[in-house]
PDB file of N, CA, C and O in Angstrom:
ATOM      1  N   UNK A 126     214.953  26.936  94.860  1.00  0.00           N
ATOM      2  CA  UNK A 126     214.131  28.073  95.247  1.00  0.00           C
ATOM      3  C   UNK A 126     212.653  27.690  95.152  1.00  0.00           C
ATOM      4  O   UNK A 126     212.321  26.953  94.223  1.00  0.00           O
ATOM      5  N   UNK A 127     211.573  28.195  96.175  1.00  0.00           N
ATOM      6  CA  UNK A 127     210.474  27.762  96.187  1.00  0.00           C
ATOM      7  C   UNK A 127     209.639  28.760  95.877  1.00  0.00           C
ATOM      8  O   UNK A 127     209.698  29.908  96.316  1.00  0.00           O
ATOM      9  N   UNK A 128     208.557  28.152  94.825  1.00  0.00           N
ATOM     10  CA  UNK A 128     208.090  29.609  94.384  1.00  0.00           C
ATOM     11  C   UNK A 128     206.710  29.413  94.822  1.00  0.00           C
ATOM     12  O   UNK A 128     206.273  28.263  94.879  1.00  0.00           O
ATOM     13  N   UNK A 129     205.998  30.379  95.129  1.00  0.00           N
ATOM     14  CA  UNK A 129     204.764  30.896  95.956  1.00  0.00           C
ATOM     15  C   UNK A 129     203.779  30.132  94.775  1.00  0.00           C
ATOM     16  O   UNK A 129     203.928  30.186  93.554  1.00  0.00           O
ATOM     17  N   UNK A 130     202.690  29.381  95.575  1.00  0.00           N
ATOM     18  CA  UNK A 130     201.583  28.939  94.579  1.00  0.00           C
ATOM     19  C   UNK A 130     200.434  30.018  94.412  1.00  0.00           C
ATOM     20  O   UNK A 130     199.797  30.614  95.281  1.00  0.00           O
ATOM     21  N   UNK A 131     200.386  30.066  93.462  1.00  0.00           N
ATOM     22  CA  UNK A 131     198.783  31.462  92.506  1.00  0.00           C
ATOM     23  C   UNK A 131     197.496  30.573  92.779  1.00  0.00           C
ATOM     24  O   UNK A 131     197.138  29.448  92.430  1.00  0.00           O
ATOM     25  N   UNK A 132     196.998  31.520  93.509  1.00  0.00           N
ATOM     26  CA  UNK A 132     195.436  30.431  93.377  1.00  0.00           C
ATOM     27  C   UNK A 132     194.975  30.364  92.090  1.00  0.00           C
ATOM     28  O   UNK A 132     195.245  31.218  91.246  1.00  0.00           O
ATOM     29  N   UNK A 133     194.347  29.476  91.906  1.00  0.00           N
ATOM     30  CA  UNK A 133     193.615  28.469  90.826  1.00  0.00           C
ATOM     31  C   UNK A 133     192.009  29.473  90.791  1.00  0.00           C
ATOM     32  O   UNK A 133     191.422  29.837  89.772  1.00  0.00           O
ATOM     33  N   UNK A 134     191.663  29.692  92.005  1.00  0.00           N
ATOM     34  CA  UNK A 134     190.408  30.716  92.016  1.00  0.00           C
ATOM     35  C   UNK A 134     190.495  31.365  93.393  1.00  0.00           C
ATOM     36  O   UNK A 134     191.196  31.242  94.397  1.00  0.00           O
ATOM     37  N   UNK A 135     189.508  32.082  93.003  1.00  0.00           N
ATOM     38  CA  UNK A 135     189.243  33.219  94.528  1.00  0.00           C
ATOM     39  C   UNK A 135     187.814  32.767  95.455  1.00  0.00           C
ATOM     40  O   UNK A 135     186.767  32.306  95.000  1.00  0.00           O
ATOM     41  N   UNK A 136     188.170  33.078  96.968  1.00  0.00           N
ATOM     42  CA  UNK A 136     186.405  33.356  97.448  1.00  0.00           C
ATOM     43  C   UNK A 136     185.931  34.649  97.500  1.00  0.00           C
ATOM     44  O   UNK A 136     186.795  35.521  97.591  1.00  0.00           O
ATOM     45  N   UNK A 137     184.540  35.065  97.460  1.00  0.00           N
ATOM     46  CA  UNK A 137     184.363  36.044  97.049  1.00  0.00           C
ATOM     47  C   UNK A 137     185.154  37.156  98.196  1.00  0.00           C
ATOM     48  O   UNK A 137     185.276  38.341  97.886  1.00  0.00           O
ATOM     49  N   UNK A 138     185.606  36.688  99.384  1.00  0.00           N
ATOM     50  CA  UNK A 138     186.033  37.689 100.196  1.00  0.00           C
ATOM     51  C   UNK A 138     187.811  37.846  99.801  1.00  0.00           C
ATOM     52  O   UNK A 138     188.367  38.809 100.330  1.00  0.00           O
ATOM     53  N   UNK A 139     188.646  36.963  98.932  1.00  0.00           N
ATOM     54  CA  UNK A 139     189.361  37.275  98.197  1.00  0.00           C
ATOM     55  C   UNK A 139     188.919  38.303  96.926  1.00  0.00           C
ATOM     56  O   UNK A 139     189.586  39.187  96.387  1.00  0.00           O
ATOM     57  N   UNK A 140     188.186  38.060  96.783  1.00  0.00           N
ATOM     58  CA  UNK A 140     187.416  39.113  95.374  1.00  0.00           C
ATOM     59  C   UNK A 140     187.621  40.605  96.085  1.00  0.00           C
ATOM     60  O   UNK A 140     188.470  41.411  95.703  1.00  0.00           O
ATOM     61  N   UNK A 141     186.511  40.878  97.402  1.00  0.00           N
ATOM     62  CA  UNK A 141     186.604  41.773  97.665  1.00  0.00           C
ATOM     63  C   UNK A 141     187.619  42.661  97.760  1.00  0.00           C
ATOM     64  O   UNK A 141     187.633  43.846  97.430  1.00  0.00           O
ATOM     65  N   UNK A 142     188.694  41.812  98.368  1.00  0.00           N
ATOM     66  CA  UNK A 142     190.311  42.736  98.852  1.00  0.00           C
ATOM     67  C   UNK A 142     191.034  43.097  97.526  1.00  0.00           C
ATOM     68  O   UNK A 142     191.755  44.084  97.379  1.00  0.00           O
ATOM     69  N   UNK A 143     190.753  42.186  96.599  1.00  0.00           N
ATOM     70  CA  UNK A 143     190.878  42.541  95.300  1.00  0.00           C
ATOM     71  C   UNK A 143     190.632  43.781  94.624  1.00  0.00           C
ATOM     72  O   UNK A 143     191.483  44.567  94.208  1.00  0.00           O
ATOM     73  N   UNK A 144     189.461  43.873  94.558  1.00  0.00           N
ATOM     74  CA  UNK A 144     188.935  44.954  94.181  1.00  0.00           C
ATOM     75  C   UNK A 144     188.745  46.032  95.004  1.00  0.00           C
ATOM     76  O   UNK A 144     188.162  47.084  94.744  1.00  0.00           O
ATOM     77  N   UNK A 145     189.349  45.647  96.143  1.00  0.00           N
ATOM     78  CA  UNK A 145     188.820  47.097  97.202  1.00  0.00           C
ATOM     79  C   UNK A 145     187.741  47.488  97.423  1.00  0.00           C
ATOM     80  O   UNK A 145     187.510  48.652  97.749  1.00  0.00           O
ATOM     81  N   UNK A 146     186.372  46.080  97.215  1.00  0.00           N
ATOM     82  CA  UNK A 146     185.164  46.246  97.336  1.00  0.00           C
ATOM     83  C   UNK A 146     184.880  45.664  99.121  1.00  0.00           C
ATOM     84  O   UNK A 146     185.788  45.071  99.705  1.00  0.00           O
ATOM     85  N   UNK A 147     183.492  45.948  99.828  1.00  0.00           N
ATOM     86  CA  UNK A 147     183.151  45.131 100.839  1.00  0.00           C
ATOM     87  C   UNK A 147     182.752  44.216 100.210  1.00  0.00           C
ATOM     88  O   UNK A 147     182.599  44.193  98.989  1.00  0.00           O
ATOM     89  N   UNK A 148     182.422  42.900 101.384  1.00  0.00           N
ATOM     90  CA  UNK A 148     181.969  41.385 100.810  1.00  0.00           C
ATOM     91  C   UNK A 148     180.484  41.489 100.564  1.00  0.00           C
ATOM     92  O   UNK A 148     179.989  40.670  99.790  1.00  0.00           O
ATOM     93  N   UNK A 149     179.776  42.327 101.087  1.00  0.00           N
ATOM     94  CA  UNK A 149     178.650  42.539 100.670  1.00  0.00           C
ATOM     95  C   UNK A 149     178.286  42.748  98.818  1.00  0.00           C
ATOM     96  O   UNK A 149     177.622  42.189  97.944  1.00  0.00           O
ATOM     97  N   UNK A 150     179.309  44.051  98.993  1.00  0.00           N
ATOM     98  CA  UNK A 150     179.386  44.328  97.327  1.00  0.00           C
ATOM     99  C   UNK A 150     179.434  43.301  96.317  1.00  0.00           C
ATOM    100  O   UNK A 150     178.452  43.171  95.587  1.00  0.00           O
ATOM    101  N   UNK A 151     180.625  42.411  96.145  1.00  0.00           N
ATOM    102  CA  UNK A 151     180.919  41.516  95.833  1.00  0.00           C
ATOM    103  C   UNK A 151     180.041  40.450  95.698  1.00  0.00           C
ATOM    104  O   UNK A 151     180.009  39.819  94.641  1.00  0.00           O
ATOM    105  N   UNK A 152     179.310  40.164  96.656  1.00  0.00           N
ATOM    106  CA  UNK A 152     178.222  38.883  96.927  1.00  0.00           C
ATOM    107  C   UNK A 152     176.554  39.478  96.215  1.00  0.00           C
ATOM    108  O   UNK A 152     175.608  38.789  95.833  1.00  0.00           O
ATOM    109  N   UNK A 153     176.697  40.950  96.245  1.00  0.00           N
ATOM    110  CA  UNK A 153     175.823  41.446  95.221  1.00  0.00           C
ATOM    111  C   UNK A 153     175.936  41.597  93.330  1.00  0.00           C
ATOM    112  O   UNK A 153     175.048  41.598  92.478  1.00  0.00           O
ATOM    113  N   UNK A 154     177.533  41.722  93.215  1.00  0.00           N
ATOM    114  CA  UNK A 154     177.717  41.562  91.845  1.00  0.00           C
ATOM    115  C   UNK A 154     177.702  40.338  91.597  1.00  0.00           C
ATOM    116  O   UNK A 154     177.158  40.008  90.544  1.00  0.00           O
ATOM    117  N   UNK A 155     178.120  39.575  92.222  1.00  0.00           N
ATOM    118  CA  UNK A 155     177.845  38.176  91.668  1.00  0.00           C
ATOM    119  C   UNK A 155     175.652  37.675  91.577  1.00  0.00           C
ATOM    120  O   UNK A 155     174.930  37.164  90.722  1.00  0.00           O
ATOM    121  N   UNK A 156     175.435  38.242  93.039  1.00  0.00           N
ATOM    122  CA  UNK A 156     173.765  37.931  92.736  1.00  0.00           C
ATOM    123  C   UNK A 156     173.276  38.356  91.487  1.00  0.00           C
ATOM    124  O   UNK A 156     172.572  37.643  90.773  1.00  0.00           O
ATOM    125  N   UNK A 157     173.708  39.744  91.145  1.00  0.00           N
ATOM    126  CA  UNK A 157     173.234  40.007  89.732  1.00  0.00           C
ATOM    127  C   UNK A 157     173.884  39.503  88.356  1.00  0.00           C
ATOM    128  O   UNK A 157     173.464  39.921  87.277  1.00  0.00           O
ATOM    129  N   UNK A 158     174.696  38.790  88.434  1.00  0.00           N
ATOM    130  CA  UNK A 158     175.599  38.312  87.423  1.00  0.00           C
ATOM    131  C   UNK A 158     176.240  39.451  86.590  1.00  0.00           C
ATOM    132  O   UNK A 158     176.213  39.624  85.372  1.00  0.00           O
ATOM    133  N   UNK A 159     176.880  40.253  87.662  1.00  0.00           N
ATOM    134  CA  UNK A 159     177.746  41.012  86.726  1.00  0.00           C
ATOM    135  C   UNK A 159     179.453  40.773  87.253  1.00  0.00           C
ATOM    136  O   UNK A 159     180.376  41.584  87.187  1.00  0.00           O
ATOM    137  N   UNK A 160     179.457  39.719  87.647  1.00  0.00           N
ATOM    138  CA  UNK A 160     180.749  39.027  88.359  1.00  0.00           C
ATOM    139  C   UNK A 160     180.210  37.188  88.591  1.00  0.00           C
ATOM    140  O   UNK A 160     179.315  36.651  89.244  1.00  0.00           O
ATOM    141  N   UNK A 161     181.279  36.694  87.689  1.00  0.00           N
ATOM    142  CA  UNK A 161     180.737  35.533  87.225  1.00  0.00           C
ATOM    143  C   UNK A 161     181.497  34.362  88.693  1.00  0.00           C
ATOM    144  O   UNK A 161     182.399  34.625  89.489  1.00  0.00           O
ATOM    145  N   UNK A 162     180.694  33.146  88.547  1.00  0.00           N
ATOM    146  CA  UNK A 162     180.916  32.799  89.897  1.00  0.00           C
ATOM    147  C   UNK A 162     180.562  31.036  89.390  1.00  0.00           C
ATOM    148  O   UNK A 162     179.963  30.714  88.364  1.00  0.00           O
ATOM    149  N   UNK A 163     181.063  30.200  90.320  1.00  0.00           N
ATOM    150  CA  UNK A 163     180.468  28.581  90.339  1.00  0.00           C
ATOM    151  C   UNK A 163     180.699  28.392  91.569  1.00  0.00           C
ATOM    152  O   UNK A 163     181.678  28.871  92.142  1.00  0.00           O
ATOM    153  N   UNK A 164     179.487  27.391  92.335  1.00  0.00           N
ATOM    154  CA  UNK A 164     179.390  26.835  93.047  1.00  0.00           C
ATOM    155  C   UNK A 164     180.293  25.476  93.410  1.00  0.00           C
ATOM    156  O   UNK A 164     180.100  24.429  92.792  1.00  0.00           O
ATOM    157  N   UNK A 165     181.206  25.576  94.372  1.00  0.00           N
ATOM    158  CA  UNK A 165     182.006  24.003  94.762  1.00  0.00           C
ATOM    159  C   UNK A 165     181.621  23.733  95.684  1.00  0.00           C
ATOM    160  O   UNK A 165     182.228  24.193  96.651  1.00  0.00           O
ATOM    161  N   UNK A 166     180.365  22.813  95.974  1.00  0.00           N
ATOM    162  CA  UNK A 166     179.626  22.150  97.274  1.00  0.00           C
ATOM    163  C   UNK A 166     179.442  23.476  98.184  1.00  0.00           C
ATOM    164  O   UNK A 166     179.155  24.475  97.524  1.00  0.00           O
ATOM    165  N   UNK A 167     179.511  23.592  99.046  1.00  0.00           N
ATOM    166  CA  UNK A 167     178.736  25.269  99.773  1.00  0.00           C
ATOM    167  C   UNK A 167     179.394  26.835  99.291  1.00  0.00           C
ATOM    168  O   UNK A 167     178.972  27.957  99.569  1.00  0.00           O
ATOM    169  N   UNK A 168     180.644  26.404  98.423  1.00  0.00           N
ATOM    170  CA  UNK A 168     181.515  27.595  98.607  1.00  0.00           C
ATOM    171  C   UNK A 168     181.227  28.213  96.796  1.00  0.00           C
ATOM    172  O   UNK A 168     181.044  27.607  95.739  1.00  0.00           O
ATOM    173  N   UNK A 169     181.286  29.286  97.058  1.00  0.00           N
ATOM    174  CA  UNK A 169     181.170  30.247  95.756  1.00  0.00           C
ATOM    175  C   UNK A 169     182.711  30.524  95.535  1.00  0.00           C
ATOM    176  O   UNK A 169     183.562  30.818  96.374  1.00  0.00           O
ATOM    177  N   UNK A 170     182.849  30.318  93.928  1.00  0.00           N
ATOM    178  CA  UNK A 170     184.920  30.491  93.804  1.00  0.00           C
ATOM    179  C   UNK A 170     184.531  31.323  92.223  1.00  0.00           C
ATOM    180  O   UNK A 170     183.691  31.187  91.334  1.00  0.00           O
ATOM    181  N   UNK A 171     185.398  31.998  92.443  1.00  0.00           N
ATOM    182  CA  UNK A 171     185.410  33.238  91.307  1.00  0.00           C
ATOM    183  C   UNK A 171     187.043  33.026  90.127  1.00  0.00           C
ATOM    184  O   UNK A 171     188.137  32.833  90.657  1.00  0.00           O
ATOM    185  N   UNK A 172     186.957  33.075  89.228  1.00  0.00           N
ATOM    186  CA  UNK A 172     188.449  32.626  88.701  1.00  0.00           C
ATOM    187  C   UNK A 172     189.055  33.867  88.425  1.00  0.00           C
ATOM    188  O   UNK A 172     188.364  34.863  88.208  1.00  0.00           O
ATOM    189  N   UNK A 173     190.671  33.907  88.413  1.00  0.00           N
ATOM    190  CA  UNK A 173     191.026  34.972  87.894  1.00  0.00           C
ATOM    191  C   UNK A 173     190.603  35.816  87.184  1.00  0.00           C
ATOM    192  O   UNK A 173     190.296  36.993  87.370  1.00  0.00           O
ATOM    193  N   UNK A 174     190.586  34.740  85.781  1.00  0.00           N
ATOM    194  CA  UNK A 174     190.174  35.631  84.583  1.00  0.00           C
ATOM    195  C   UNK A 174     188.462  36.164  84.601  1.00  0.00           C
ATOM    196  O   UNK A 174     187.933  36.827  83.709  1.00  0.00           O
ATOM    197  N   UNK A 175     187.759  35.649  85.934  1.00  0.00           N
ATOM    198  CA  UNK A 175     186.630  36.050  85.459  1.00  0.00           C
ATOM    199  C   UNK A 175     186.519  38.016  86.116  1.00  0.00           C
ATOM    200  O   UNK A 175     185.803  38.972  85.817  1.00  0.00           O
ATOM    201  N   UNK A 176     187.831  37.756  87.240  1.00  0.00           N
ATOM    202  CA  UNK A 176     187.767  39.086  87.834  1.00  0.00           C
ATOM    203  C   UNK A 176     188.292  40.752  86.892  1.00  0.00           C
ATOM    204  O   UNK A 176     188.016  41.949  86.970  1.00  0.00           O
ATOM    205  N   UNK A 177     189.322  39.702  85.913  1.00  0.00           N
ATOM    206  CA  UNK A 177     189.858  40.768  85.043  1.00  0.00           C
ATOM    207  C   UNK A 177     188.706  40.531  83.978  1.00  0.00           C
ATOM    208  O   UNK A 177     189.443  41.125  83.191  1.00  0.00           O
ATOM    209  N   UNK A 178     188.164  40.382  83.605  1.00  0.00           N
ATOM    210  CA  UNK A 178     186.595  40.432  83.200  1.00  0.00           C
ATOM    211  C   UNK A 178     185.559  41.695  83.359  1.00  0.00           C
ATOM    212  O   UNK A 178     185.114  42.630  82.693  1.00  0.00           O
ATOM    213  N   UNK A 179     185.466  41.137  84.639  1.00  0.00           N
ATOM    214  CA  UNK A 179     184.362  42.046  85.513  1.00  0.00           C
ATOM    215  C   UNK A 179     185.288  43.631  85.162  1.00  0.00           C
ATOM    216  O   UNK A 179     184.677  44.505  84.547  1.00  0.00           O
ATOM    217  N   UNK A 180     186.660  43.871  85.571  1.00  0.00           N
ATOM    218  CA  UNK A 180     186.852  44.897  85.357  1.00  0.00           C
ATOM    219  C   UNK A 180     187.107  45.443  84.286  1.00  0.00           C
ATOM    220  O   UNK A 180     186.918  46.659  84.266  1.00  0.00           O
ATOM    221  N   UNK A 181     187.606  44.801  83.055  1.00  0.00           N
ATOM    222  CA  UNK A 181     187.676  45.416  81.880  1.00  0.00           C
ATOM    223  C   UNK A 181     185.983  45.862  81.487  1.00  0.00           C
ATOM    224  O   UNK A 181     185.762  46.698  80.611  1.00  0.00           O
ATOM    225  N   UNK A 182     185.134  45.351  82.070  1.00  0.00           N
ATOM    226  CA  UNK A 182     183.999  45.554  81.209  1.00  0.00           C
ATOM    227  C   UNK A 182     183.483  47.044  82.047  1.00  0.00           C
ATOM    228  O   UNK A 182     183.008  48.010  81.451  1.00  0.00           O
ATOM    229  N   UNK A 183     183.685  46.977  83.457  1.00  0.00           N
ATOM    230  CA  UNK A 183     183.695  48.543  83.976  1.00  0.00           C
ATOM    231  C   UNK A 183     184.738  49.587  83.275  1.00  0.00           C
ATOM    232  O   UNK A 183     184.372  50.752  83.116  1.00  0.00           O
ATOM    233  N   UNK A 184     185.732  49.267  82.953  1.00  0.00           N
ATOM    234  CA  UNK A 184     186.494  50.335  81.929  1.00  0.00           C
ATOM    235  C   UNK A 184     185.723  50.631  80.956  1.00  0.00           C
ATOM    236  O   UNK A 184     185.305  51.783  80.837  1.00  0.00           O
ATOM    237  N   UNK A 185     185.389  49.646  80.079  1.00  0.00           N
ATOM    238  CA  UNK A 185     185.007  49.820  78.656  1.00  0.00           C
ATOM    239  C   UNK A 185     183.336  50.913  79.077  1.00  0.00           C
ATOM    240  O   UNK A 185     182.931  51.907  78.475  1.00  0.00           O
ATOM    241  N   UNK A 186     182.739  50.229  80.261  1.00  0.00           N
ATOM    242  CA  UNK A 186     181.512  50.951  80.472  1.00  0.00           C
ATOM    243  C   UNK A 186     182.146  52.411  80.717  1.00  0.00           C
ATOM    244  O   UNK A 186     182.653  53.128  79.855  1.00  0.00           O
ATOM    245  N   UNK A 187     182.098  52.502  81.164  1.00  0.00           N
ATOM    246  CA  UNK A 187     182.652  54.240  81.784  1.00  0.00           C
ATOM    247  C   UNK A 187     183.352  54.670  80.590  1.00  0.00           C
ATOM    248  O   UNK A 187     183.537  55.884  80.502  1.00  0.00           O
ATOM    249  N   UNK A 188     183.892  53.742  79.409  1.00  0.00           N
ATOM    250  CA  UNK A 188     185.024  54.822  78.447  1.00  0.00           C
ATOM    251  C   UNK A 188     183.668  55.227  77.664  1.00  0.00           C
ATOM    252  O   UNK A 188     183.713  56.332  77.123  1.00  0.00           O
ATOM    253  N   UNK A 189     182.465  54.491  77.525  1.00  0.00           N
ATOM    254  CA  UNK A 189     181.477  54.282  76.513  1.00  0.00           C
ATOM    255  C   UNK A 189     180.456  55.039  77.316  1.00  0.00           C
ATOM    256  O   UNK A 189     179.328  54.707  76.952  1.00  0.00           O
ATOM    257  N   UNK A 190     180.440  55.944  78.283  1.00  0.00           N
ATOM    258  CA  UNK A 190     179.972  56.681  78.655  1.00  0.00           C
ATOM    259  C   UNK A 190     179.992  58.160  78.347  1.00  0.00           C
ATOM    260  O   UNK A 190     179.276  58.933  78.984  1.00  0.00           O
TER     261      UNK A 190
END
C-alpha cells in the first residue's frame, strides 16, 4: 500500500488555503512576522509547525482578550 507523502513545508499560497486566508493576507503576516517564514533561493516555505503556531497564538490572543 502506498501512502501519500506530507509536505516537509508549505508555500505561502499553501498557507493561504490553509487557513482560509487570501495570498495577499498571508504574504502580509509573514511581512510583519507574525507567521514565521525562510527563504529557499527565491521561494518563501512556511513549516507545519510554524502554521500551528501562528494559530495557537490567535487562540490564546482572542481567549486573553
Amino acid at each position: 500500500m502506498i501512502q501519500p507523502l506530507t509536505p516537509r513545508w508549505y508555500s505561502p499560497a499553501d498557507v493561504a488555503v490553509l487557513l482560509g486566508f487570501g495570498l495577499s493576507k498571508v504574504k502580509m503576516k509573514i511581512a510583519t512576522g507574525e507567521l514565521r517564514s525562510v527563504k529557499d533561493g527565491k521561494y518563501r516555505r512556511i513549516l507545519p509547525e510554524w502554521v500551528d503556531e501562528y494559530v495557537r497564538d490567535q487562540v490564546e490572543r482572542q481567549e486573553a482578550a
